[in-house]
């Protein structure tokens, strides 16, 4: 989505322009961000049943190779709600095996820049649907530590049980 198309999108509904926080001019980021703006106030089932998260993950899959890096640059501008929806996208969608390490690394980086009202823990516990068995050991260890698991093995054991 071009910057001009994004500006036109913002004019569709007043709430879009009111809630817009992006500073990006990247077309792929704007496409994803417009999607989040459009659906952020939709029935929570839209997100909890992975409709929105899967749609966004396909945008990432079909986007430029550096799309996650571009989002990392812009996500500090986003609201906590928008950030949480994106985090849910990272760990819960139908593309369980797609870029597992990159997605988990992004999730872990967000712990370092956590917004006060952004809950990264409950999203993981409630919505986890990613193949952790494909993740590198170091990432699993960091994940276990950030989520207060006793060990990487405990995290993997619990994850396997709920899958």
PDB file of N, CA, C and O in Angstrom, residues 28-99:
ATOM      1  N   UNK A  28       4.761  -2.321   2.605  1.00  0.00           N
ATOM      2  CA  UNK A  28       4.334  -3.543   3.292  1.00  0.00           C
ATOM      3  C   UNK A  28       3.891  -3.254   4.728  1.00  0.00           C
ATOM      4  O   UNK A  28       2.895  -3.801   5.207  1.00  0.00           O
ATOM      5  N   UNK A  29       4.627  -2.401   5.412  1.00  0.00           N
ATOM      6  CA  UNK A  29       4.248  -2.025   6.782  1.00  0.00           C
ATOM      7  C   UNK A  29       2.897  -1.314   6.760  1.00  0.00           C
ATOM      8  O   UNK A  29       2.019  -1.608   7.583  1.00  0.00           O
ATOM      9  N   UNK A  30       2.709  -0.420   5.828  1.00  0.00           N
ATOM     10  CA  UNK A  30       1.436   0.313   5.749  1.00  0.00           C
ATOM     11  C   UNK A  30       0.272  -0.626   5.448  1.00  0.00           C
ATOM     12  O   UNK A  30      -0.826  -0.451   5.984  1.00  0.00           O
ATOM     13  N   UNK A  31       0.507  -1.634   4.625  1.00  0.00           N
ATOM     14  CA  UNK A  31      -0.554  -2.606   4.337  1.00  0.00           C
ATOM     15  C   UNK A  31      -0.947  -3.360   5.607  1.00  0.00           C
ATOM     16  O   UNK A  31      -2.127  -3.512   5.921  1.00  0.00           O
ATOM     17  N   UNK A  32       0.042  -3.811   6.347  1.00  0.00           N
ATOM     18  CA  UNK A  32      -0.221  -4.543   7.593  1.00  0.00           C
ATOM     19  C   UNK A  32      -0.853  -3.620   8.625  1.00  0.00           C
ATOM     20  O   UNK A  32      -1.834  -3.991   9.294  1.00  0.00           O
ATOM     21  N   UNK A  33      -0.335  -2.431   8.740  1.00  0.00           N
ATOM     22  CA  UNK A  33      -0.864  -1.494   9.731  1.00  0.00           C
ATOM     23  C   UNK A  33      -2.297  -1.095   9.400  1.00  0.00           C
ATOM     24  O   UNK A  33      -3.144  -1.008  10.297  1.00  0.00           O
ATOM     25  N   UNK A  34      -2.606  -0.885   8.127  1.00  0.00           N
ATOM     26  CA  UNK A  34      -3.979  -0.563   7.722  1.00  0.00           C
ATOM     27  C   UNK A  34      -4.908  -1.713   8.086  1.00  0.00           C
ATOM     28  O   UNK A  34      -6.035  -1.493   8.557  1.00  0.00           O
ATOM     29  N   UNK A  35      -4.456  -2.932   7.908  1.00  0.00           N
ATOM     30  CA  UNK A  35      -5.257  -4.104   8.269  1.00  0.00           C
ATOM     31  C   UNK A  35      -5.546  -4.090   9.772  1.00  0.00           C
ATOM     32  O   UNK A  35      -6.678  -4.311  10.200  1.00  0.00           O
ATOM     33  N   UNK A  36      -4.509  -3.832  10.563  1.00  0.00           N
ATOM     34  CA  UNK A  36      -4.700  -3.788  12.017  1.00  0.00           C
ATOM     35  C   UNK A  36      -5.682  -2.680  12.384  1.00  0.00           C
ATOM     36  O   UNK A  36      -6.580  -2.881  13.197  1.00  0.00           O
ATOM     37  N   UNK A  37      -5.532  -1.507  11.792  1.00  0.00           N
ATOM     38  CA  UNK A  37      -6.470  -0.403  12.060  1.00  0.00           C
ATOM     39  C   UNK A  37      -7.900  -0.784  11.705  1.00  0.00           C
ATOM     40  O   UNK A  37      -8.835  -0.486  12.445  1.00  0.00           O
ATOM     41  N   UNK A  38      -8.047  -1.439  10.572  1.00  0.00           N
ATOM     42  CA  UNK A  38      -9.390  -1.796  10.116  1.00  0.00           C
ATOM     43  C   UNK A  38     -10.062  -2.804  11.036  1.00  0.00           C
ATOM     44  O   UNK A  38     -11.266  -2.743  11.271  1.00  0.00           O
ATOM     45  N   UNK A  39      -9.289  -3.730  11.568  1.00  0.00           N
ATOM     46  CA  UNK A  39      -9.880  -4.829  12.341  1.00  0.00           C
ATOM     47  C   UNK A  39      -9.583  -4.793  13.842  1.00  0.00           C
ATOM     48  O   UNK A  39     -10.009  -5.688  14.561  1.00  0.00           O
ATOM     49  N   UNK A  40      -8.897  -3.775  14.335  1.00  0.00           N
ATOM     50  CA  UNK A  40      -8.523  -3.796  15.752  1.00  0.00           C
ATOM     51  C   UNK A  40      -9.734  -3.746  16.686  1.00  0.00           C
ATOM     52  O   UNK A  40      -9.665  -4.240  17.803  1.00  0.00           O
ATOM     53  N   UNK A  41     -10.834  -3.185  16.242  1.00  0.00           N
ATOM     54  CA  UNK A  41     -12.031  -3.111  17.090  1.00  0.00           C
ATOM     55  C   UNK A  41     -13.099  -4.118  16.680  1.00  0.00           C
ATOM     56  O   UNK A  41     -14.222  -4.062  17.162  1.00  0.00           O
ATOM     57  N   UNK A  42     -12.747  -5.033  15.808  1.00  0.00           N
ATOM     58  CA  UNK A  42     -13.666  -6.083  15.380  1.00  0.00           C
ATOM     59  C   UNK A  42     -13.849  -7.072  16.531  1.00  0.00           C
ATOM     60  O   UNK A  42     -13.033  -7.174  17.425  1.00  0.00           O
ATOM     61  N   UNK A  43     -14.906  -7.824  16.460  1.00  0.00           N
ATOM     62  CA  UNK A  43     -15.178  -8.873  17.438  1.00  0.00           C
ATOM     63  C   UNK A  43     -13.893  -9.648  17.740  1.00  0.00           C
ATOM     64  O   UNK A  43     -13.166 -10.039  16.829  1.00  0.00           O
ATOM     65  N   UNK A  44     -13.616  -9.874  19.013  1.00  0.00           N
ATOM     66  CA  UNK A  44     -12.362 -10.525  19.407  1.00  0.00           C
ATOM     67  C   UNK A  44     -12.200 -11.910  18.791  1.00  0.00           C
ATOM     68  O   UNK A  44     -11.085 -12.403  18.642  1.00  0.00           O
ATOM     69  N   UNK A  45     -13.301 -12.562  18.421  1.00  0.00           N
ATOM     70  CA  UNK A  45     -13.195 -13.866  17.763  1.00  0.00           C
ATOM     71  C   UNK A  45     -12.424 -13.765  16.449  1.00  0.00           C
ATOM     72  O   UNK A  45     -11.784 -14.716  16.029  1.00  0.00           O
ATOM     73  N   UNK A  46     -12.493 -12.604  15.795  1.00  0.00           N
ATOM     74  CA  UNK A  46     -11.751 -12.404  14.553  1.00  0.00           C
ATOM     75  C   UNK A  46     -10.265 -12.690  14.789  1.00  0.00           C
ATOM     76  O   UNK A  46      -9.609 -13.305  13.964  1.00  0.00           O
ATOM     77  N   UNK A  47      -9.766 -12.243  15.915  1.00  0.00           N
ATOM     78  CA  UNK A  47      -8.360 -12.445  16.237  1.00  0.00           C
ATOM     79  C   UNK A  47      -8.146 -13.767  16.961  1.00  0.00           C
ATOM     80  O   UNK A  47      -7.187 -14.484  16.679  1.00  0.00           O
ATOM     81  N   UNK A  48      -9.013 -14.112  17.896  1.00  0.00           N
ATOM     82  CA  UNK A  48      -8.836 -15.322  18.692  1.00  0.00           C
ATOM     83  C   UNK A  48      -8.970 -16.603  17.878  1.00  0.00           C
ATOM     84  O   UNK A  48      -8.431 -17.638  18.250  1.00  0.00           O
ATOM     85  N   UNK A  49      -9.697 -16.539  16.774  1.00  0.00           N
ATOM     86  CA  UNK A  49      -9.823 -17.707  15.899  1.00  0.00           C
ATOM     87  C   UNK A  49      -8.819 -17.634  14.752  1.00  0.00           C
ATOM     88  O   UNK A  49      -8.932 -18.358  13.769  1.00  0.00           O
ATOM     89  N   UNK A  50      -7.862 -16.736  14.870  1.00  0.00           N
ATOM     90  CA  UNK A  50      -6.725 -16.619  13.964  1.00  0.00           C
ATOM     91  C   UNK A  50      -7.055 -16.148  12.550  1.00  0.00           C
ATOM     92  O   UNK A  50      -6.257 -16.339  11.639  1.00  0.00           O
ATOM     93  N   UNK A  51      -8.209 -15.514  12.360  1.00  0.00           N
ATOM     94  CA  UNK A  51      -8.492 -14.953  11.033  1.00  0.00           C
ATOM     95  C   UNK A  51      -7.526 -13.806  10.752  1.00  0.00           C
ATOM     96  O   UNK A  51      -6.819 -13.813   9.746  1.00  0.00           O
ATOM     97  N   UNK A  52      -7.503 -12.828  11.648  1.00  0.00           N
ATOM     98  CA  UNK A  52      -6.637 -11.671  11.465  1.00  0.00           C
ATOM     99  C   UNK A  52      -5.170 -12.027  11.501  1.00  0.00           C
ATOM    100  O   UNK A  52      -4.376 -11.541  10.689  1.00  0.00           O
ATOM    101  N   UNK A  53      -4.788 -12.881  12.444  1.00  0.00           N
ATOM    102  CA  UNK A  53      -3.378 -13.224  12.573  1.00  0.00           C
ATOM    103  C   UNK A  53      -2.869 -13.971  11.345  1.00  0.00           C
ATOM    104  O   UNK A  53      -1.750 -13.730  10.890  1.00  0.00           O
ATOM    105  N   UNK A  54      -3.678 -14.842  10.804  1.00  0.00           N
ATOM    106  CA  UNK A  54      -3.266 -15.588   9.609  1.00  0.00           C
ATOM    107  C   UNK A  54      -3.186 -14.662   8.401  1.00  0.00           C
ATOM    108  O   UNK A  54      -2.246 -14.748   7.610  1.00  0.00           O
ATOM    109  N   UNK A  55      -4.144 -13.758   8.272  1.00  0.00           N
ATOM    110  CA  UNK A  55      -4.097 -12.800   7.162  1.00  0.00           C
ATOM    111  C   UNK A  55      -2.804 -11.980   7.209  1.00  0.00           C
ATOM    112  O   UNK A  55      -2.134 -11.806   6.192  1.00  0.00           O
ATOM    113  N   UNK A  56      -2.462 -11.485   8.393  1.00  0.00           N
ATOM    114  CA  UNK A  56      -1.252 -10.673   8.523  1.00  0.00           C
ATOM    115  C   UNK A  56      -0.008 -11.516   8.252  1.00  0.00           C
ATOM    116  O   UNK A  56       0.926 -11.069   7.583  1.00  0.00           O
ATOM    117  N   UNK A  57       0.012 -12.754   8.737  1.00  0.00           N
ATOM    118  CA  UNK A  57       1.195 -13.585   8.508  1.00  0.00           C
ATOM    119  C   UNK A  57       1.375 -13.875   7.021  1.00  0.00           C
ATOM    120  O   UNK A  57       2.506 -13.929   6.533  1.00  0.00           O
ATOM    121  N   UNK A  58       0.281 -14.015   6.276  1.00  0.00           N
ATOM    122  CA  UNK A  58       0.422 -14.181   4.828  1.00  0.00           C
ATOM    123  C   UNK A  58       0.949 -12.902   4.178  1.00  0.00           C
ATOM    124  O   UNK A  58       1.713 -12.962   3.216  1.00  0.00           O
ATOM    125  N   UNK A  59       0.577 -11.739   4.699  1.00  0.00           N
ATOM    126  CA  UNK A  59       1.147 -10.489   4.186  1.00  0.00           C
ATOM    127  C   UNK A  59       2.647 -10.450   4.424  1.00  0.00           C
ATOM    128  O   UNK A  59       3.417 -10.001   3.569  1.00  0.00           O
ATOM    129  N   UNK A  60       3.064 -10.929   5.587  1.00  0.00           N
ATOM    130  CA  UNK A  60       4.494 -10.984   5.899  1.00  0.00           C
ATOM    131  C   UNK A  60       5.184 -11.986   4.974  1.00  0.00           C
ATOM    132  O   UNK A  60       6.233 -11.697   4.396  1.00  0.00           O
ATOM    133  N   UNK A  61       4.579 -13.137   4.820  1.00  0.00           N
ATOM    134  CA  UNK A  61       5.170 -14.186   3.970  1.00  0.00           C
ATOM    135  C   UNK A  61       5.309 -13.700   2.531  1.00  0.00           C
ATOM    136  O   UNK A  61       6.306 -13.985   1.867  1.00  0.00           O
ATOM    137  N   UNK A  62       4.324 -12.973   2.043  1.00  0.00           N
ATOM    138  CA  UNK A  62       4.336 -12.519   0.656  1.00  0.00           C
ATOM    139  C   UNK A  62       5.000 -11.159   0.472  1.00  0.00           C
ATOM    140  O   UNK A  62       5.132 -10.688  -0.649  1.00  0.00           O
ATOM    141  N   UNK A  63       5.411 -10.531   1.565  1.00  0.00           N
ATOM    142  CA  UNK A  63       6.034  -9.220   1.500  1.00  0.00           C
ATOM    143  C   UNK A  63       7.528  -9.311   1.245  1.00  0.00           C
ATOM    144  O   UNK A  63       8.075 -10.378   0.988  1.00  0.00           O
ATOM    145  N   UNK A  64       8.160  -8.172   1.354  1.00  0.00           N
ATOM    146  CA  UNK A  64       9.608  -8.107   1.157  1.00  0.00           C
ATOM    147  C   UNK A  64      10.321  -8.889   2.248  1.00  0.00           C
ATOM    148  O   UNK A  64       9.805  -9.050   3.359  1.00  0.00           O
ATOM    149  N   UNK A  65      11.512  -9.319   1.923  1.00  0.00           N
ATOM    150  CA  UNK A  65      12.296 -10.145   2.843  1.00  0.00           C
ATOM    151  C   UNK A  65      12.544  -9.463   4.187  1.00  0.00           C
ATOM    152  O   UNK A  65      12.568 -10.097   5.229  1.00  0.00           O
ATOM    153  N   UNK A  66      12.680  -8.132   4.184  1.00  0.00           N
ATOM    154  CA  UNK A  66      13.012  -7.402   5.411  1.00  0.00           C
ATOM    155  C   UNK A  66      11.794  -6.819   6.135  1.00  0.00           C
ATOM    156  O   UNK A  66      11.935  -5.932   6.970  1.00  0.00           O
ATOM    157  N   UNK A  67      10.624  -7.331   5.860  1.00  0.00           N
ATOM    158  CA  UNK A  67       9.393  -6.758   6.428  1.00  0.00           C
ATOM    159  C   UNK A  67       9.399  -6.772   7.956  1.00  0.00           C
ATOM    160  O   UNK A  67       8.980  -5.803   8.593  1.00  0.00           O
ATOM    161  N   UNK A  68       9.877  -7.842   8.565  1.00  0.00           N
ATOM    162  CA  UNK A  68       9.888  -7.880  10.032  1.00  0.00           C
ATOM    163  C   UNK A  68      10.808  -6.802  10.599  1.00  0.00           C
ATOM    164  O   UNK A  68      10.492  -6.182  11.616  1.00  0.00           O
ATOM    165  N   UNK A  69      11.916  -6.558   9.941  1.00  0.00           N
ATOM    166  CA  UNK A  69      12.813  -5.486  10.381  1.00  0.00           C
ATOM    167  C   UNK A  69      12.140  -4.124  10.269  1.00  0.00           C
ATOM    168  O   UNK A  69      12.299  -3.270  11.144  1.00  0.00           O
ATOM    169  N   UNK A  70      11.397  -3.914   9.209  1.00  0.00           N
ATOM    170  CA  UNK A  70      10.692  -2.638   9.010  1.00  0.00           C
ATOM    171  C   UNK A  70       9.613  -2.459  10.086  1.00  0.00           C
ATOM    172  O   UNK A  70       9.423  -1.355  10.600  1.00  0.00           O
ATOM    173  N   UNK A  71       8.926  -3.535  10.446  1.00  0.00           N
ATOM    174  CA  UNK A  71       7.910  -3.455  11.493  1.00  0.00           C
ATOM    175  C   UNK A  71       8.576  -3.177  12.843  1.00  0.00           C
ATOM    176  O   UNK A  71       8.075  -2.374  13.638  1.00  0.00           O
ATOM    177  N   UNK A  72       9.722  -3.816  13.098  1.00  0.00           N
ATOM    178  CA  UNK A  72      10.452  -3.570  14.346  1.00  0.00           C
ATOM    179  C   UNK A  72      10.775  -2.093  14.516  1.00  0.00           C
ATOM    180  O   UNK A  72      10.725  -1.563  15.619  1.00  0.00           O
ATOM    181  N   UNK A  73      11.101  -1.431  13.425  1.00  0.00           N
ATOM    182  CA  UNK A  73      11.418  -0.014  13.477  1.00  0.00           C
ATOM    183  C   UNK A  73      10.201   0.836  13.806  1.00  0.00           C
ATOM    184  O   UNK A  73      10.314   1.873  14.451  1.00  0.00           O
ATOM    185  N   UNK A  74       9.026   0.404  13.362  1.00  0.00           N
ATOM    186  CA  UNK A  74       7.825   1.225  13.510  1.00  0.00           C
ATOM    187  C   UNK A  74       6.971   0.865  14.724  1.00  0.00           C
ATOM    188  O   UNK A  74       6.262   1.711  15.253  1.00  0.00           O
ATOM    189  N   UNK A  75       7.044  -0.351  15.191  1.00  0.00           N
ATOM    190  CA  UNK A  75       6.125  -0.814  16.242  1.00  0.00           C
ATOM    191  C   UNK A  75       6.196   0.006  17.536  1.00  0.00           C
ATOM    192  O   UNK A  75       5.188   0.126  18.230  1.00  0.00           O
ATOM    193  N   UNK A  76       7.314   0.651  17.880  1.00  0.00           N
ATOM    194  CA  UNK A  76       7.295   1.499  19.071  1.00  0.00           C
ATOM    195  C   UNK A  76       6.286   2.657  18.968  1.00  0.00           C
ATOM    196  O   UNK A  76       5.863   3.190  19.988  1.00  0.00           O
ATOM    197  N   UNK A  77       5.899   3.016  17.762  1.00  0.00           N
ATOM    198  CA  UNK A  77       4.916   4.083  17.563  1.00  0.00           C
ATOM    199  C   UNK A  77       3.482   3.606  17.768  1.00  0.00           C
ATOM    200  O   UNK A  77       2.587   4.410  17.989  1.00  0.00           O
ATOM    201  N   UNK A  78       3.250   2.327  17.663  1.00  0.00           N
ATOM    202  CA  UNK A  78       1.905   1.768  17.682  1.00  0.00           C
ATOM    203  C   UNK A  78       1.324   1.807  19.098  1.00  0.00           C
ATOM    204  O   UNK A  78       2.055   1.833  20.083  1.00  0.00           O
ATOM    205  N   UNK A  79      -0.004   1.752  19.189  1.00  0.00           N
ATOM    206  CA  UNK A  79      -0.653   1.679  20.494  1.00  0.00           C
ATOM    207  C   UNK A  79      -0.402   0.298  21.098  1.00  0.00           C
ATOM    208  O   UNK A  79      -0.034  -0.649  20.387  1.00  0.00           O
ATOM    209  N   UNK A  80      -0.634   0.165  22.370  1.00  0.00           N
ATOM    210  CA  UNK A  80      -0.472  -1.137  23.029  1.00  0.00           C
ATOM    211  C   UNK A  80      -1.405  -2.175  22.423  1.00  0.00           C
ATOM    212  O   UNK A  80      -1.011  -3.321  22.207  1.00  0.00           O
ATOM    213  N   UNK A  81      -2.621  -1.791  22.141  1.00  0.00           N
ATOM    214  CA  UNK A  81      -3.583  -2.713  21.543  1.00  0.00           C
ATOM    215  C   UNK A  81      -3.105  -3.199  20.178  1.00  0.00           C
ATOM    216  O   UNK A  81      -3.178  -4.397  19.871  1.00  0.00           O
ATOM    217  N   UNK A  82      -2.610  -2.293  19.372  1.00  0.00           N
ATOM    218  CA  UNK A  82      -2.106  -2.669  18.045  1.00  0.00           C
ATOM    219  C   UNK A  82      -0.877  -3.564  18.171  1.00  0.00           C
ATOM    220  O   UNK A  82      -0.743  -4.548  17.437  1.00  0.00           O
ATOM    221  N   UNK A  83      -0.021  -3.258  19.126  1.00  0.00           N
ATOM    222  CA  UNK A  83       1.165  -4.080  19.368  1.00  0.00           C
ATOM    223  C   UNK A  83       0.753  -5.478  19.803  1.00  0.00           C
ATOM    224  O   UNK A  83       1.294  -6.474  19.321  1.00  0.00           O
ATOM    225  N   UNK A  84      -0.222  -5.581  20.701  1.00  0.00           N
ATOM    226  CA  UNK A  84      -0.684  -6.892  21.164  1.00  0.00           C
ATOM    227  C   UNK A  84      -1.263  -7.717  20.023  1.00  0.00           C
ATOM    228  O   UNK A  84      -1.039  -8.924  19.953  1.00  0.00           O
ATOM    229  N   UNK A  85      -2.003  -7.074  19.119  1.00  0.00           N
ATOM    230  CA  UNK A  85      -2.536  -7.810  17.972  1.00  0.00           C
ATOM    231  C   UNK A  85      -1.410  -8.319  17.080  1.00  0.00           C
ATOM    232  O   UNK A  85      -1.467  -9.446  16.580  1.00  0.00           O
ATOM    233  N   UNK A  86      -0.382  -7.525  16.919  1.00  0.00           N
ATOM    234  CA  UNK A  86       0.740  -7.987  16.118  1.00  0.00           C
ATOM    235  C   UNK A  86       1.492  -9.110  16.829  1.00  0.00           C
ATOM    236  O   UNK A  86       1.900 -10.087  16.192  1.00  0.00           O
ATOM    237  N   UNK A  87       1.674  -8.993  18.132  1.00  0.00           N
ATOM    238  CA  UNK A  87       2.340 -10.056  18.888  1.00  0.00           C
ATOM    239  C   UNK A  87       1.543 -11.350  18.767  1.00  0.00           C
ATOM    240  O   UNK A  87       2.110 -12.429  18.586  1.00  0.00           O
ATOM    241  N   UNK A  88       0.240 -11.239  18.844  1.00  0.00           N
ATOM    242  CA  UNK A  88      -0.613 -12.412  18.667  1.00  0.00           C
ATOM    243  C   UNK A  88      -0.357 -13.020  17.286  1.00  0.00           C
ATOM    244  O   UNK A  88      -0.314 -14.235  17.141  1.00  0.00           O
ATOM    245  N   UNK A  89      -0.145 -12.180  16.300  1.00  0.00           N
ATOM    246  CA  UNK A  89       0.176 -12.658  14.952  1.00  0.00           C
ATOM    247  C   UNK A  89       1.477 -13.442  14.948  1.00  0.00           C
ATOM    248  O   UNK A  89       1.589 -14.474  14.278  1.00  0.00           O
ATOM    249  N   UNK A  90       2.466 -12.972  15.684  1.00  0.00           N
ATOM    250  CA  UNK A  90       3.761 -13.649  15.709  1.00  0.00           C
ATOM    251  C   UNK A  90       3.671 -15.071  16.238  1.00  0.00           C
ATOM    252  O   UNK A  90       4.404 -15.953  15.785  1.00  0.00           O
ATOM    253  N   UNK A  91       2.798 -15.312  17.186  1.00  0.00           N
ATOM    254  CA  UNK A  91       2.789 -16.627  17.842  1.00  0.00           C
ATOM    255  C   UNK A  91       1.529 -17.446  17.598  1.00  0.00           C
ATOM    256  O   UNK A  91       1.453 -18.588  18.039  1.00  0.00           O
ATOM    257  N   UNK A  92       0.561 -16.889  16.878  1.00  0.00           N
ATOM    258  CA  UNK A  92      -0.685 -17.623  16.718  1.00  0.00           C
ATOM    259  C   UNK A  92      -1.289 -17.382  15.339  1.00  0.00           C
ATOM    260  O   UNK A  92      -1.916 -16.353  15.096  1.00  0.00           O
ATOM    261  N   UNK A  93      -1.111 -18.329  14.449  1.00  0.00           N
ATOM    262  CA  UNK A  93      -1.740 -18.285  13.130  1.00  0.00           C
ATOM    263  C   UNK A  93      -1.579 -19.651  12.485  1.00  0.00           C
ATOM    264  O   UNK A  93      -0.958 -20.539  13.053  1.00  0.00           O
ATOM    265  N   UNK A  94      -2.116 -19.808  11.324  1.00  0.00           N
ATOM    266  CA  UNK A  94      -2.104 -21.120  10.678  1.00  0.00           C
ATOM    267  C   UNK A  94      -0.753 -21.472  10.061  1.00  0.00           C
ATOM    268  O   UNK A  94      -0.549 -22.614   9.667  1.00  0.00           O
ATOM    269  N   UNK A  95       0.154 -20.535   9.992  1.00  0.00           N
ATOM    270  CA  UNK A  95       1.491 -20.801   9.452  1.00  0.00           C
ATOM    271  C   UNK A  95       2.437 -21.145  10.601  1.00  0.00           C
ATOM    272  O   UNK A  95       3.405 -20.437  10.882  1.00  0.00           O
ATOM    273  N   UNK A  96       2.163 -22.241  11.257  1.00  0.00           N
ATOM    274  CA  UNK A  96       2.894 -22.646  12.459  1.00  0.00           C
ATOM    275  C   UNK A  96       4.390 -22.817  12.251  1.00  0.00           C
ATOM    276  O   UNK A  96       5.181 -22.623  13.161  1.00  0.00           O
ATOM    277  N   UNK A  97       4.791 -23.226  11.048  1.00  0.00           N
ATOM    278  CA  UNK A  97       6.181 -23.560  10.782  1.00  0.00           C
ATOM    279  C   UNK A  97       6.940 -22.477  10.023  1.00  0.00           C
ATOM    280  O   UNK A  97       8.097 -22.658   9.679  1.00  0.00           O
ATOM    281  N   UNK A  98       6.320 -21.334   9.773  1.00  0.00           N
ATOM    282  CA  UNK A  98       6.925 -20.279   8.966  1.00  0.00           C
ATOM    283  C   UNK A  98       7.769 -19.351   9.827  1.00  0.00           C
ATOM    284  O   UNK A  98       7.288 -18.767  10.796  1.00  0.00           O
ATOM    285  N   UNK A  99       9.047 -19.226   9.495  1.00  0.00           N
ATOM    286  CA  UNK A  99       9.981 -18.303  10.155  1.00  0.00           C
ATOM    287  C   UNK A  99       9.860 -18.327  11.681  1.00  0.00           C
ATOM    288  O   UNK A  99       9.770 -17.289  12.332  1.00  0.00           O
TER     289      UNK A  99
END
